[in-house]
mmCIF file of C-alpha atoms in Angstrom:
data_model
loop_
_atom_site.group_PDB
_atom_site.id
_atom_site.type_symbol
_atom_site.label_atom_id
_atom_site.label_comp_id
_atom_site.label_asym_id
_atom_site.label_seq_id
_atom_site.Cartn_x
_atom_site.Cartn_y
_atom_site.Cartn_z
ATOM 1 C CA MET H 133 -55.352 -25.942 24.227
ATOM 2 C CA ARG H 134 -52.381 -27.270 26.142
ATOM 3 C CA LYS H 135 -50.794 -28.722 22.934
ATOM 4 C CA ASP H 136 -51.108 -25.294 21.215
ATOM 5 C CA ARG H 137 -49.318 -23.633 24.208
ATOM 6 C CA LYS H 138 -46.482 -26.245 24.139
ATOM 7 C CA ASN H 139 -46.056 -25.791 20.346
ATOM 8 C CA ALA H 140 -45.942 -22.012 20.852
ATOM 9 C CA ILE H 141 -43.276 -22.331 23.485
ATOM 10 C CA ALA H 142 -41.261 -24.728 21.359
ATOM 11 C CA ILE H 143 -41.429 -22.366 18.390
ATOM 12 C CA ALA H 144 -40.418 -19.440 20.680
ATOM 13 C CA CYS H 145 -37.466 -21.377 21.921
ATOM 14 C CA VAL H 146 -36.306 -22.418 18.492
ATOM 15 C CA LEU H 147 -36.713 -18.820 17.172
ATOM 16 C CA GLY H 148 -34.734 -17.536 20.309
ATOM 17 C CA VAL H 149 -31.897 -20.020 19.744
ATOM 18 C CA MET H 150 -31.770 -19.112 16.041
ATOM 19 C CA GLY H 151 -31.786 -15.368 16.869
ATOM 20 C CA MET H 152 -29.007 -15.791 19.399
ATOM 21 C CA THR H 153 -26.884 -17.841 16.927
ATOM 22 C CA GLY H 154 -27.322 -15.173 14.253
ATOM 23 C CA ALA H 155 -26.376 -12.526 16.763
ATOM 24 C CA ALA H 156 -23.265 -14.425 17.717
ATOM 25 C CA PHE H 157 -22.061 -14.662 14.001
ATOM 26 C CA ALA H 158 -23.007 -11.021 13.474
ATOM 27 C CA ALA H 159 -21.288 -9.778 16.718
ATOM 28 C CA VAL H 160 -17.643 -9.643 15.408
ATOM 29 C CA PRO H 161 -18.269 -7.788 12.124
ATOM 30 C CA LEU H 162 -20.750 -5.460 13.818
ATOM 31 C CA TYR H 163 -18.226 -4.775 16.639
ATOM 32 C CA GLN H 164 -15.413 -4.153 14.158
ATOM 33 C CA MET H 165 -17.682 -1.772 12.218
ATOM 34 C CA PHE H 166 -18.544 0.012 15.461
ATOM 35 C CA CYS H 167 -14.958 0.380 16.435
ATOM 36 C CA GLN H 168 -13.976 1.636 12.917
ATOM 37 C CA VAL H 169 -16.550 4.355 13.027
ATOM 38 C CA THR H 170 -16.060 5.449 16.622
ATOM 39 C CA GLY H 171 -12.373 4.732 17.186
ATOM 40 C CA PHE H 172 -13.517 2.827 20.298
ATOM 41 C CA ASP H 173 -10.962 0.640 22.097
ATOM 42 C CA GLY H 174 -7.959 2.092 20.204
ATOM 43 C CA THR H 175 -9.318 1.131 16.756
ATOM 44 C CA VAL H 176 -8.001 3.210 13.919
ATOM 45 C CA ARG H 177 -10.442 4.940 11.551
ATOM 46 C CA LYS H 178 -10.147 4.849 7.822
ATOM 47 C CA ALA H 179 -10.233 8.333 6.394
ATOM 48 C CA GLU H 180 -11.110 9.562 2.914
ATOM 49 C CA LYS H 181 -8.827 12.575 2.783
ATOM 50 C CA ALA H 182 -6.230 14.320 4.915
ATOM 51 C CA PRO H 183 -7.211 17.411 7.069
ATOM 52 C CA ASP H 184 -6.674 20.834 5.777
ATOM 53 C CA THR H 185 -5.193 22.105 9.063
ATOM 54 C CA VAL H 186 -1.700 21.206 10.270
ATOM 55 C CA LEU H 187 -0.708 22.256 13.689
ATOM 56 C CA ASP H 188 2.710 23.082 15.116
ATOM 57 C CA ARG H 189 2.407 20.428 17.797
ATOM 58 C CA THR H 190 3.998 17.080 17.088
ATOM 59 C CA VAL H 191 3.302 13.602 18.252
ATOM 60 C CA LEU H 192 5.803 10.706 18.247
ATOM 61 C CA VAL H 193 4.341 7.675 16.508
ATOM 62 C CA ARG H 194 5.832 4.235 17.481
ATOM 63 C CA PHE H 195 5.321 1.154 15.246
ATOM 64 C CA ASP H 196 4.897 -2.371 16.741
ATOM 65 C CA THR H 197 4.852 -5.451 14.566
ATOM 66 C CA ASN H 198 3.613 -9.031 15.607
ATOM 67 C CA VAL H 199 2.926 -12.242 13.880
ATOM 68 C CA ARG H 200 0.454 -14.877 15.197
ATOM 69 C CA GLY H 201 0.177 -18.349 13.692
ATOM 70 C CA VAL H 202 1.861 -17.711 10.299
ATOM 71 C CA PRO H 203 5.458 -18.472 9.057
ATOM 72 C CA MET H 204 6.520 -14.911 8.251
ATOM 73 C CA LYS H 205 8.928 -12.185 9.167
ATOM 74 C CA PHE H 206 7.237 -8.711 9.703
ATOM 75 C CA VAL H 207 9.190 -5.609 10.492
ATOM 76 C CA SER H 208 8.711 -1.901 10.377
ATOM 77 C CA GLU H 209 11.474 0.005 8.367
ATOM 78 C CA GLN H 210 11.321 2.700 11.110
ATOM 79 C CA THR H 211 10.596 2.283 14.751
ATOM 80 C CA THR H 212 9.271 5.786 15.245
ATOM 81 C CA GLN H 213 8.166 8.862 13.227
ATOM 82 C CA ARG H 214 7.546 12.378 14.570
ATOM 83 C CA VAL H 215 4.731 13.947 12.726
ATOM 84 C CA ARG H 216 2.838 17.196 13.220
ATOM 85 C CA ILE H 217 -0.852 16.983 14.124
ATOM 86 C CA GLY H 218 -2.760 17.071 10.760
ATOM 87 C CA GLU H 219 0.329 16.186 8.641
ATOM 88 C CA THR H 220 0.257 13.185 6.559
ATOM 89 C CA GLY H 221 2.863 10.477 7.578
ATOM 90 C CA LEU H 222 4.019 7.558 5.553
ATOM 91 C CA ALA H 223 5.500 4.438 7.106
ATOM 92 C CA TYR H 224 6.725 1.298 5.443
ATOM 93 C CA PHE H 225 6.550 -2.376 6.572
ATOM 94 C CA ASP H 226 8.522 -5.331 5.233
ATOM 95 C CA VAL H 227 6.823 -8.743 5.111
ATOM 96 C CA THR H 228 8.507 -12.005 4.226
ATOM 97 C CA ASN H 229 6.857 -15.426 3.924
ATOM 98 C CA THR H 230 9.467 -17.691 5.436
ATOM 99 C CA SER H 231 7.723 -20.909 4.406
ATOM 100 C CA ASP H 232 7.757 -23.005 1.092
ATOM 101 C CA GLN H 233 4.010 -22.485 0.663
ATOM 102 C CA PRO H 234 1.874 -19.484 -0.276
ATOM 103 C CA ILE H 235 0.189 -17.932 2.847
ATOM 104 C CA HIS H 236 -2.974 -15.986 3.155
ATOM 105 C CA VAL H 237 -2.849 -13.359 5.887
ATOM 106 C CA ARG H 238 -4.558 -10.343 7.254
ATOM 107 C CA ALA H 239 -3.275 -7.641 9.639
ATOM 108 C CA GLY H 240 -5.189 -6.504 12.693
ATOM 109 C CA TYR H 241 -4.297 -3.279 14.283
ATOM 110 C CA ASN H 242 -4.901 -1.042 17.241
ATOM 111 C CA VAL H 243 -3.585 2.157 18.809
ATOM 112 C CA VAL H 244 -2.277 2.827 22.284
ATOM 113 C CA PRO H 245 -3.249 4.870 24.357
ATOM 114 C CA GLU H 246 -6.794 3.776 23.409
ATOM 115 C CA TYR H 247 -8.185 7.347 23.791
ATOM 116 C CA THR H 248 -6.115 8.387 20.768
ATOM 117 C CA GLY H 249 -7.747 5.851 18.521
ATOM 118 C CA PRO H 250 -10.429 8.214 17.059
ATOM 119 C CA TYR H 251 -7.693 10.684 15.961
ATOM 120 C CA PHE H 252 -5.354 8.288 14.394
ATOM 121 C CA GLN H 253 -6.687 7.936 10.898
ATOM 122 C CA LYS H 254 -5.418 5.955 7.884
ATOM 123 C CA LEU H 255 -5.558 6.941 4.280
ATOM 124 C CA GLN H 256 -4.000 3.867 2.962
ATOM 125 C CA CYS H 257 -3.189 0.553 4.748
ATOM 126 C CA PHE H 258 -2.488 -3.089 3.933
ATOM 127 C CA CYS H 259 -4.711 -3.968 6.926
ATOM 128 C CA PHE H 260 -7.880 -3.099 4.881
ATOM 129 C CA THR H 261 -7.719 -6.343 2.820
ATOM 130 C CA ALA H 262 -6.273 -9.803 3.132
ATOM 131 C CA GLN H 263 -3.012 -10.541 1.453
ATOM 132 C CA THR H 264 -1.471 -13.561 -0.322
ATOM 133 C CA LEU H 265 2.237 -14.009 -0.251
ATOM 134 C CA ALA H 266 3.970 -16.590 -2.391
ATOM 135 C CA ALA H 267 6.459 -18.997 -0.826
ATOM 136 C CA GLY H 268 9.594 -16.980 0.105
ATOM 137 C CA GLU H 269 8.103 -13.753 -1.203
ATOM 138 C CA THR H 270 9.103 -10.371 0.453
ATOM 139 C CA ARG H 271 6.839 -7.358 -0.050
ATOM 140 C CA GLN H 272 6.809 -3.858 1.265
ATOM 141 C CA PHE H 273 3.582 -2.375 2.517
ATOM 142 C CA PRO H 274 3.062 1.352 2.974
ATOM 143 C CA VAL H 275 0.740 2.985 5.594
ATOM 144 C CA GLN H 276 -0.347 6.524 4.987
ATOM 145 C CA TYR H 277 -1.841 8.177 8.087
ATOM 146 C CA PHE H 278 -2.413 11.353 9.973
ATOM 147 C CA ILE H 279 -3.347 12.566 13.495
ATOM 148 C CA ALA H 280 -6.599 14.469 13.363
ATOM 149 C CA PRO H 281 -6.333 18.073 14.613
ATOM 150 C CA GLU H 282 -9.316 17.448 16.953
ATOM 151 C CA LEU H 283 -6.826 15.567 19.141
ATOM 152 C CA ALA H 284 -5.460 18.913 20.372
ATOM 153 C CA THR H 285 -8.899 19.988 21.719
ATOM 154 C CA ASP H 286 -10.095 16.729 23.242
ATOM 155 C CA ARG H 287 -9.909 17.119 26.962
ATOM 156 C CA GLU H 288 -8.753 13.532 27.480
ATOM 157 C CA ALA H 289 -6.485 13.146 24.433
ATOM 158 C CA ARG H 290 -4.858 16.575 24.133
ATOM 159 C CA GLY H 291 -1.957 15.626 26.525
ATOM 160 C CA ALA H 292 -0.906 12.668 24.235
ATOM 161 C CA ARG H 293 2.755 13.007 23.117
ATOM 162 C CA GLU H 294 3.264 9.500 21.905
ATOM 163 C CA ILE H 295 1.030 7.063 20.118
ATOM 164 C CA THR H 296 1.799 3.443 19.335
ATOM 165 C CA LEU H 297 0.373 1.755 16.222
ATOM 166 C CA SER H 298 0.541 -1.962 16.638
ATOM 167 C CA TYR H 299 -0.094 -4.601 13.923
ATOM 168 C CA THR H 300 -0.482 -8.303 14.195
ATOM 169 C CA PHE H 301 -0.551 -10.556 11.050
ATOM 170 C CA TYR H 302 -2.681 -13.734 11.479
ATOM 171 C CA PRO H 303 -4.051 -16.347 9.026
ATOM 172 C CA ALA H 304 -6.812 -15.188 6.766
ATOM 173 C CA ASP H 305 -9.567 -17.655 6.068
ATOM 174 C CA ASP H 306 -10.432 -16.590 2.539
ATOM 175 C CA PRO H 307 -7.581 -16.895 0.036
ATOM 176 C CA ALA H 308 -9.784 -15.375 -2.676
ATOM 177 C CA ALA H 309 -9.801 -11.993 -0.694
ATOM 178 C CA GLN H 310 -6.424 -10.956 -1.813
ATOM 179 C CA GLY H 311 -5.196 -7.349 -1.550
#
Protein backbone atom coordinates (compact mmCIF):
# COMPACT_ATOMS: atom_id res chain seq x y z
CA MET A 1 0.00 0.00 0.00
CA ARG A 2 2.80 2.42 0.88
CA LYS A 3 4.63 1.74 -2.41
CA ASP A 4 1.45 2.53 -4.41
CA ARG A 5 1.08 5.84 -2.58
CA LYS A 6 4.73 6.79 -3.27
CA ASN A 7 4.26 5.92 -6.95
CA ALA A 8 1.09 8.04 -7.14
CA ILE A 9 2.91 10.99 -5.55
CA ALA A 10 5.84 10.59 -7.93
CA ILE A 11 3.51 10.45 -10.95
CA ALA A 12 1.61 13.50 -9.71
CA CYS A 13 4.90 15.42 -9.28
CA VAL A 14 6.10 14.46 -12.77
CA LEU A 15 2.76 15.47 -14.29
CA GLY A 16 2.84 18.73 -12.32
CA VAL A 17 6.34 19.58 -13.59
CA MET A 18 5.35 18.68 -17.16
CA GLY A 19 2.20 20.80 -16.89
CA MET A 20 4.10 23.80 -15.51
CA THR A 21 6.77 23.46 -18.23
CA GLY A 22 4.07 23.38 -20.91
CA ALA A 23 2.35 26.39 -19.34
CA ALA A 24 5.67 28.29 -19.31
CA PHE A 25 6.16 27.69 -23.04
CA ALA A 26 2.54 28.57 -23.81
CA ALA A 27 2.50 31.71 -21.63
CA VAL A 28 4.18 34.09 -24.11
CA PRO A 29 2.03 33.25 -27.16
CA LEU A 30 -1.13 33.14 -25.03
CA TYR A 31 -0.29 36.52 -23.45
CA GLN A 32 0.42 38.02 -26.89
CA MET A 33 -2.88 36.66 -28.20
CA PHE A 34 -4.72 38.05 -25.15
CA CYS A 35 -3.10 41.47 -25.63
CA GLN A 36 -3.92 41.49 -29.37
CA VAL A 37 -7.56 40.71 -28.71
CA THR A 38 -8.07 43.08 -25.78
CA GLY A 39 -5.56 45.86 -26.45
CA PHE A 40 -4.23 45.23 -22.93
CA ASP A 41 -0.97 46.94 -21.92
CA GLY A 42 -0.90 49.22 -24.95
CA THR A 43 -0.94 46.38 -27.47
CA VAL A 44 -2.32 47.36 -30.85
CA ARG A 45 -5.14 45.37 -32.40
CA LYS A 46 -5.14 44.05 -35.96
CA ALA A 47 -8.27 45.21 -37.77
CA GLU A 48 -9.97 43.67 -40.78
CA LYS A 49 -11.48 46.91 -42.10
CA ALA A 50 -11.55 50.62 -41.40
CA PRO A 51 -14.53 52.11 -39.55
CA ASP A 52 -17.40 53.71 -41.43
CA THR A 53 -17.46 56.70 -39.06
CA VAL A 54 -14.90 59.52 -39.13
CA LEU A 55 -15.14 62.12 -36.37
CA ASP A 56 -14.10 65.78 -36.50
CA ARG A 57 -11.78 65.34 -33.53
CA THR A 58 -8.10 64.72 -34.29
CA VAL A 59 -5.32 62.89 -32.48
CA LEU A 60 -1.60 63.49 -32.94
CA VAL A 61 0.18 60.18 -33.59
CA ARG A 62 3.91 60.07 -32.77
CA PHE A 63 6.22 57.41 -34.18
CA ASP A 64 9.12 55.98 -32.17
CA THR A 65 11.68 53.55 -33.65
CA ASN A 66 14.18 51.34 -31.81
CA VAL A 67 16.59 48.50 -32.60
CA ARG A 68 17.66 45.81 -30.15
CA GLY A 69 20.46 43.37 -30.94
CA VAL A 70 20.52 43.68 -34.75
CA PRO A 71 22.83 45.67 -37.06
CA MET A 72 20.32 47.90 -38.74
CA LYS A 73 19.13 51.47 -39.12
CA PHE A 74 15.40 51.98 -38.52
CA VAL A 75 13.69 55.37 -38.90
CA SER A 76 10.22 56.73 -39.45
CA GLU A 77 9.82 58.96 -42.50
CA GLN A 78 7.60 61.19 -40.39
CA THR A 79 7.85 61.84 -36.67
CA THR A 80 4.15 62.68 -36.27
CA GLN A 81 0.84 62.59 -38.14
CA ARG A 82 -2.41 64.27 -37.21
CA VAL A 83 -5.38 62.04 -38.06
CA ARG A 84 -9.08 62.34 -37.45
CA ILE A 85 -10.58 59.63 -35.28
CA GLY A 86 -11.88 56.90 -37.61
CA GLU A 87 -9.74 58.11 -40.55
CA THR A 88 -7.18 55.74 -42.05
CA GLY A 89 -3.58 56.89 -41.63
CA LEU A 90 -0.54 55.68 -43.55
CA ALA A 91 3.01 55.94 -42.19
CA TYR A 92 6.27 54.79 -43.76
CA PHE A 93 9.37 53.39 -42.08
CA ASP A 94 12.81 52.89 -43.63
CA VAL A 95 14.90 49.91 -42.58
CA THR A 96 18.51 49.27 -43.61
CA ASN A 97 20.60 46.21 -42.84
CA THR A 98 23.98 47.76 -42.03
CA SER A 99 25.82 44.42 -41.91
CA ASP A 100 27.44 42.29 -44.61
CA GLN A 101 25.18 39.33 -43.77
CA PRO A 102 21.44 38.72 -44.18
CA ILE A 103 19.47 39.39 -41.00
CA HIS A 104 16.18 37.92 -39.84
CA VAL A 105 14.17 40.36 -37.75
CA ARG A 106 10.76 40.98 -36.26
CA ALA A 107 9.23 44.18 -34.96
CA GLY A 108 7.46 44.38 -31.64
CA TYR A 109 5.22 47.33 -30.91
CA ASN A 110 3.14 49.07 -28.31
CA VAL A 111 1.11 52.21 -27.80
CA VAL A 112 1.39 54.87 -25.12
CA PRO A 113 -0.69 55.87 -23.24
CA GLU A 114 -1.61 52.25 -22.62
CA TYR A 115 -5.34 52.92 -22.27
CA THR A 116 -5.46 53.94 -25.95
CA GLY A 117 -4.18 50.51 -27.08
CA PRO A 118 -7.63 49.03 -27.75
CA TYR A 119 -8.47 51.95 -30.06
CA PHE A 120 -5.26 52.10 -32.10
CA GLN A 121 -5.84 49.47 -34.78
CA LYS A 122 -3.71 48.39 -37.73
CA LEU A 123 -4.94 47.26 -41.13
CA GLN A 124 -1.46 46.57 -42.52
CA CYS A 125 1.87 46.31 -40.69
CA PHE A 126 5.34 44.87 -41.17
CA CYS A 127 5.15 43.77 -37.54
CA PHE A 128 2.72 40.94 -38.29
CA THR A 129 5.48 38.74 -39.82
CA ALA A 130 9.22 38.22 -39.55
CA GLN A 131 11.34 39.93 -42.18
CA THR A 132 14.59 38.94 -43.91
CA LEU A 133 16.87 41.72 -45.14
CA ALA A 134 19.84 40.98 -47.39
CA ALA A 135 23.26 42.43 -46.56
CA GLY A 136 23.13 46.20 -47.09
CA GLU A 137 19.47 46.10 -48.20
CA THR A 138 17.19 49.08 -47.55
CA ARG A 139 13.46 48.58 -47.56
CA GLN A 140 10.45 50.78 -46.91
CA PHE A 141 7.64 49.39 -44.77
CA PRO A 142 4.15 50.94 -44.63
CA VAL A 143 1.79 50.87 -41.67
CA GLN A 144 -1.89 51.51 -42.32
CA TYR A 145 -3.85 52.29 -39.17
CA PHE A 146 -6.80 54.12 -37.64
CA ILE A 147 -8.01 55.30 -34.25
CA ALA A 148 -11.34 53.60 -33.55
CA PRO A 149 -14.25 56.03 -33.00
CA GLU A 150 -15.03 54.32 -29.68
CA LEU A 151 -12.05 56.19 -28.21
CA ALA A 152 -14.20 59.34 -28.13
CA THR A 153 -16.76 57.71 -25.83
CA ASP A 154 -14.45 55.76 -23.51
CA ARG A 155 -14.43 57.55 -20.14
CA GLU A 156 -10.72 56.97 -19.56
CA ALA A 157 -9.43 57.39 -23.13
CA ARG A 158 -11.61 60.16 -24.55
CA GLY A 159 -9.24 62.87 -23.32
CA ALA A 160 -6.27 61.45 -25.25
CA ARG A 161 -4.86 64.05 -27.65
CA GLU A 162 -1.58 62.27 -28.49
CA ILE A 163 -0.72 58.62 -29.03
CA THR A 164 2.79 57.25 -29.50
CA LEU A 165 3.26 54.13 -31.62
CA SER A 166 6.61 52.57 -30.72
CA TYR A 167 8.39 49.84 -32.67
CA THR A 168 11.44 47.80 -31.72
CA PHE A 169 13.18 45.51 -34.21
CA TYR A 170 14.87 42.46 -32.67
CA PRO A 171 16.38 39.21 -34.04
CA ALA A 172 13.84 36.67 -35.31
CA ASP A 173 14.57 33.04 -34.53
CA ASP A 174 12.95 31.53 -37.61
CA PRO A 175 14.52 32.66 -40.92
CA ALA A 176 11.90 30.62 -42.81
CA ALA A 177 9.13 32.90 -41.45
CA GLN A 178 9.80 35.72 -43.88
CA GLY A 179 7.37 38.53 -44.64
